[in-house]
Amino acid sequence: MTLLSENEDFQKQLLQLVMDTLPQRVFWKDRNLNYLGCNKLFANDAGLMSPEEIVGKSDFELAWEKFTAEAYRTDDRAVIDEGIARINYEEPQVLEDGTTLWLQTSKIPLRSQTGEIIGVFGSYEDITSRKQAELSLKNLNEELEQRVVQRTSELYQAKEAADSANQAKSEFLANMSHELRTPLNGILGYAQILSRSQTLQGREREGVNIIHQCGAHLLTLINDVLDLSKIEARKLELSPTALHLPALLQSVVEMCRIKAEQKGVDFIYQPNPRLPEGIKADEKRLRQVLINLLGNAIKFTEQGSVTLRVDVLSLSETHASILFEIIDTGIGIAEENLSKLFDAFEQVGDEKKQSEGTGLGLAISQRIVNLMESEIQIKSQFQTGSEFSFIVDLPLSKNWVSSQTLIDGGDRIIGYDGQRCQILVIDDRWENRSVVQNLLEPLGFEILEAEHGQAGLELLQTQQPDLVITDLTMPVMDGFQFLEQVRNREGLKHTKVIVSSASVSQTDRQMALDVGGDDFLAKPVDAPSLFHMISQQLQLTWVHEAPTASASDSATVLTELILPPSTTLAALLKTAETGDLKSLRQKLNTLVDEDLAYRPFVDTVLQLASQFMTEEIEKLLEQYLENDLVPVD
């Protein structure tokens, strides 16, 4: 054997060794598709003992089925004839027992040194396990997709049911709110009318105040339920406006002081002297939070005191950081109940006290304070007392003066400057028309009435009133249709129209304004809000009742008063110096019960007491004593 032939044998052995170590099955054929060689793995698949046995054989002589052999040869022939390689394609192989193997195959033309195609070279690997895994994954994905589709359908149906239930709940709450507000409009309206009367005195006036407080409490409960529905729908929003902070706090203090006094609990108000006057905040919501927290403190305090402390943490040219603290000496809250204190409908503490509310106040208050980018904090010790607090950063405002003046003017409104104005009130309920009529006629307004929009439209065309106040829900022609008619008629389209309705949702408000209303007045009608809107629409200047005499001008009225004996005045002065305004009021009311002639004197002092002006009361009583105008004992 020559050296050349020995080298060729070595190369063949080396090539065969390489082929046998590959993880793939490898083969090569001539142009007639007869095998020239293969590696051991391929020989095993073909049912041969060794690779040498395959030389010269065709696929029909190997271990696979005839149709499989034909498929292999067809692929091989295409590669040889076209001279184009086929790389990594997948093909099935059915075995004698019926099982299927999956192969990933690559075939390339086998060329001579001159480039002539002399056969085909191929390789494949068994990917059955991978295919089975892919098939299992595919089946799993299909199953998951079906489950997702099914679950999505179930969720959609559940959402539809929830939306339907929410819609039904919203409609129910809106309808119930409307139905409850309608009689409340009469109750609160006439309470305000009677409170403006000069003939009511003593217990009668106190009774009217109680009626108003009870009606206002019922209205608060209605508003709490509506606010909760807004919270659930994520529709509760703040509407900041310029306001006078001391006036807001004073109104809250006066309201809560009455409740505290009725229980025999001391009410202490501690404002920081640095409190800013004008701020920008949602007055309604800030008032609501303070009244809720103070009301809770009073409700759960049987003896001791409730304190409202308002402090200024920081003050700049544009903002103020204000700390509100409500501190009581009540029953306190057990530690295990603190975590659920702000949950809706949760009520903790004395079960007897729980029946006095809905359990919504604290949940709503927390949400409102959250909208102010803060949080209500609580410290409590069972049977000792509680402390609620929150800090809010509020913008300062200089525009509060004009808006505050328009609302209250400082004293009771008794009329207005200028020519007499005519106002058309359109409402299908006589009691609603009567409330507006009795609030406005004493001020000098001429009131026209209509039971529905059609009748109102006819009156509007013939009488041409200065202002219209219309309801929304009415027979024949409702408020929306009335507004459309007014705004589309050349001679009427500039008429000023205030919409007053017991449908108070933001949607109803916006619809009323969009269709042509100039302002929206919620029922029950609040007299100051009504006066404020009228002054805005008609550009009126109110005439106010002369202010009650104070210490500074009391000298001019001393001779007009019938004063009690000096010993009584001295006793009143001593009580005033202690700051015990509750005892002072009791003594003053006893004086009137004993002799109605003391009414002017008592009213003067009570007016100062209602504003917590203890220093003014002391000066006034001292002046009465010093002027030697009191009866001899």
XYZ file of C-alpha atoms in Angstrom, residues 344-569:
226
model
C -67.982 53.381 55.963
C -70.942 52.403 58.179
C -68.574 51.483 61.013
C -69.541 52.826 64.422
C -67.457 52.168 67.501
C -67.930 53.022 71.144
C -71.158 53.279 73.121
C -73.931 51.373 71.339
C -76.493 53.923 72.499
C -74.533 56.640 70.756
C -74.167 54.595 67.577
C -77.873 54.921 66.876
C -77.481 58.697 66.522
C -75.727 58.569 63.144
C -75.093 56.614 59.973
C -71.434 55.762 60.532
C -70.516 57.729 57.402
C -69.219 61.003 58.834
C -65.653 59.937 59.589
C -65.269 57.926 56.369
C -66.395 60.907 54.294
C -64.274 63.333 56.331
C -61.159 61.216 55.785
C -61.809 61.134 52.033
C -62.284 64.917 51.917
C -59.067 65.501 53.855
C -57.303 63.042 51.508
C -58.443 65.201 48.586
C -56.778 68.106 50.413
C -53.576 65.999 50.283
C -53.615 65.296 54.009
C -54.881 62.667 56.451
C -56.843 62.722 59.693
C -54.728 61.432 62.580
C -56.174 60.017 65.800
C -54.839 59.624 69.308
C -57.163 58.057 71.846
C -57.147 56.552 75.295
C -60.095 54.452 76.337
C -62.269 56.130 79.000
C -59.997 59.209 78.865
C -60.594 61.025 75.607
C -59.600 61.406 71.972
C -57.713 63.828 69.765
C -58.357 64.123 66.036
C -56.074 66.316 63.942
C -55.165 67.142 60.365
C -52.867 69.616 58.638
C -53.778 71.343 55.381
C -51.751 73.660 53.202
C -54.112 76.354 51.888
C -53.480 79.179 49.392
C -54.075 82.694 50.704
C -56.630 84.941 49.013
C -57.373 88.658 49.113
C -60.681 88.394 47.233
C -62.748 87.085 50.145
C -63.965 90.540 51.247
C -66.361 91.215 48.380
C -67.820 87.705 48.260
C -68.279 87.554 52.029
C -69.945 90.944 52.099
C -72.387 89.912 49.399
C -73.434 86.858 51.362
C -74.207 88.336 54.742
C -73.384 92.030 54.771
C -72.644 91.862 58.495
C -76.280 92.303 59.656
C -79.784 91.065 58.868
C -80.964 92.047 55.367
C -84.189 94.057 55.457
C -84.362 95.443 51.907
C -82.426 96.760 48.915
C -81.675 100.046 47.196
C -83.314 101.108 43.930
C -86.572 100.388 42.138
C -88.809 97.516 43.165
C -87.849 94.255 41.400
C -90.239 91.608 40.152
C -89.349 87.891 40.478
C -91.192 85.007 38.808
C -91.178 81.752 40.807
C -92.028 78.609 38.780
C -92.670 75.445 40.805
C -95.411 72.817 40.769
C -95.489 72.640 44.599
C -97.152 75.542 46.372
C -95.044 75.131 49.516
C -91.844 75.664 47.539
C -93.251 78.813 45.955
C -94.451 79.957 49.376
C -90.969 79.616 50.917
C -89.369 81.857 48.287
C -92.295 84.285 48.436
C -92.133 84.682 52.230
C -88.366 85.117 52.174
C -88.394 87.782 49.438
C -91.631 89.760 49.808
C -90.616 91.231 53.221
C -87.502 92.589 51.476
C -89.600 94.507 48.930
C -89.718 92.120 45.965
C -92.907 91.590 43.959
C -93.448 87.839 43.475
C -95.232 86.230 40.508
C -96.078 82.516 40.646
C -96.522 79.765 38.030
C -97.180 76.030 38.487
C -95.226 74.814 35.442
C -92.967 75.988 32.643
C -95.755 76.740 30.148
C -97.562 79.032 32.591
C -94.222 80.607 33.496
C -93.416 81.246 29.832
C -96.724 83.028 29.346
C -96.164 85.210 32.425
C -92.610 85.919 31.301
C -93.866 87.235 27.945
C -96.555 89.469 29.440
C -94.961 90.678 32.704
C -91.234 90.645 31.836
C -89.973 90.132 35.418
C -86.418 91.033 36.408
C -85.513 87.465 37.467
C -86.902 83.937 37.198
C -86.441 81.164 39.793
C -87.549 77.842 38.294
C -87.793 74.223 39.380
C -86.691 71.425 36.999
C -89.201 68.589 37.495
C -92.702 69.868 36.632
C -95.744 68.709 34.612
C -96.791 70.185 31.224
C -93.376 71.837 30.640
C -90.363 71.064 32.836
C -87.509 73.400 33.695
C -85.224 72.167 30.911
C -87.878 72.763 28.252
C -88.668 76.155 29.771
C -84.997 77.201 29.579
C -84.718 76.035 25.956
C -87.779 78.105 25.037
C -86.428 81.173 26.838
C -82.935 81.006 25.335
C -84.275 80.481 21.790
C -86.677 83.455 21.797
C -85.268 86.791 20.777
C -87.157 88.894 23.313
C -86.532 86.547 26.243
C -83.070 85.071 25.738
C -81.338 87.584 28.036
C -83.654 86.849 30.996
C -81.816 86.037 34.221
C -82.810 82.542 35.395
C -81.836 80.780 38.646
C -82.553 77.046 38.633
C -83.718 75.790 42.045
C -84.117 72.030 42.344
C -84.080 69.137 44.788
C -82.150 67.165 42.127
C -78.716 68.219 43.307
C -76.314 65.832 41.558
C -73.432 67.380 39.648
C -74.976 66.053 36.438
C -78.290 67.813 37.119
C -76.490 71.021 38.044
C -74.372 70.969 34.907
C -77.319 70.121 32.658
C -79.281 73.032 34.115
C -76.398 75.419 33.479
C -75.657 74.006 30.017
C -79.234 74.458 28.855
C -79.237 78.114 29.919
C -79.481 78.546 33.722
C -77.457 81.457 35.144
C -77.022 79.829 38.562
C -78.130 76.772 40.558
C -79.798 76.922 43.987
C -80.161 73.574 45.744
C -83.251 72.709 47.733
C -83.815 72.979 50.632
C -83.337 76.703 49.940
C -80.699 78.394 52.077
C -81.729 82.024 52.612
C -78.197 83.559 52.552
C -77.402 81.630 49.344
C -80.671 82.819 47.784
C -79.920 86.446 48.710
C -76.377 86.107 47.422
C -77.489 84.775 44.023
C -80.175 87.456 43.641
C -77.662 90.189 44.422
C -75.288 88.763 41.822
C -77.897 88.429 39.068
C -79.621 91.792 39.684
C -76.564 93.732 40.932
C -78.423 94.789 44.080
C -77.134 96.669 47.106
C -78.714 95.281 50.252
C -80.060 97.386 53.077
C -79.224 95.923 56.487
C -80.795 96.285 59.892
C -79.023 98.734 62.176
C -76.436 96.878 64.273
C -77.088 96.112 67.916
C -75.523 98.600 70.287
C -72.094 97.617 71.588
C -69.964 98.945 74.394
C -68.549 101.723 72.200
C -71.902 103.359 71.500
C -73.907 102.218 74.492
C -73.908 105.670 76.041
C -76.433 106.835 73.424
C -78.919 104.134 74.362
C -78.462 103.822 78.106
C -81.461 105.971 78.833
C -83.649 103.820 76.527
C -82.940 100.607 78.457
C -84.588 99.374 81.596
C -81.701 97.973 83.583
C -81.772 95.434 86.421
C -80.557 96.413 89.916
C -76.854 97.060 90.445
C -76.417 93.856 92.450
C -77.763 91.879 89.479
C -75.472 93.758 87.101
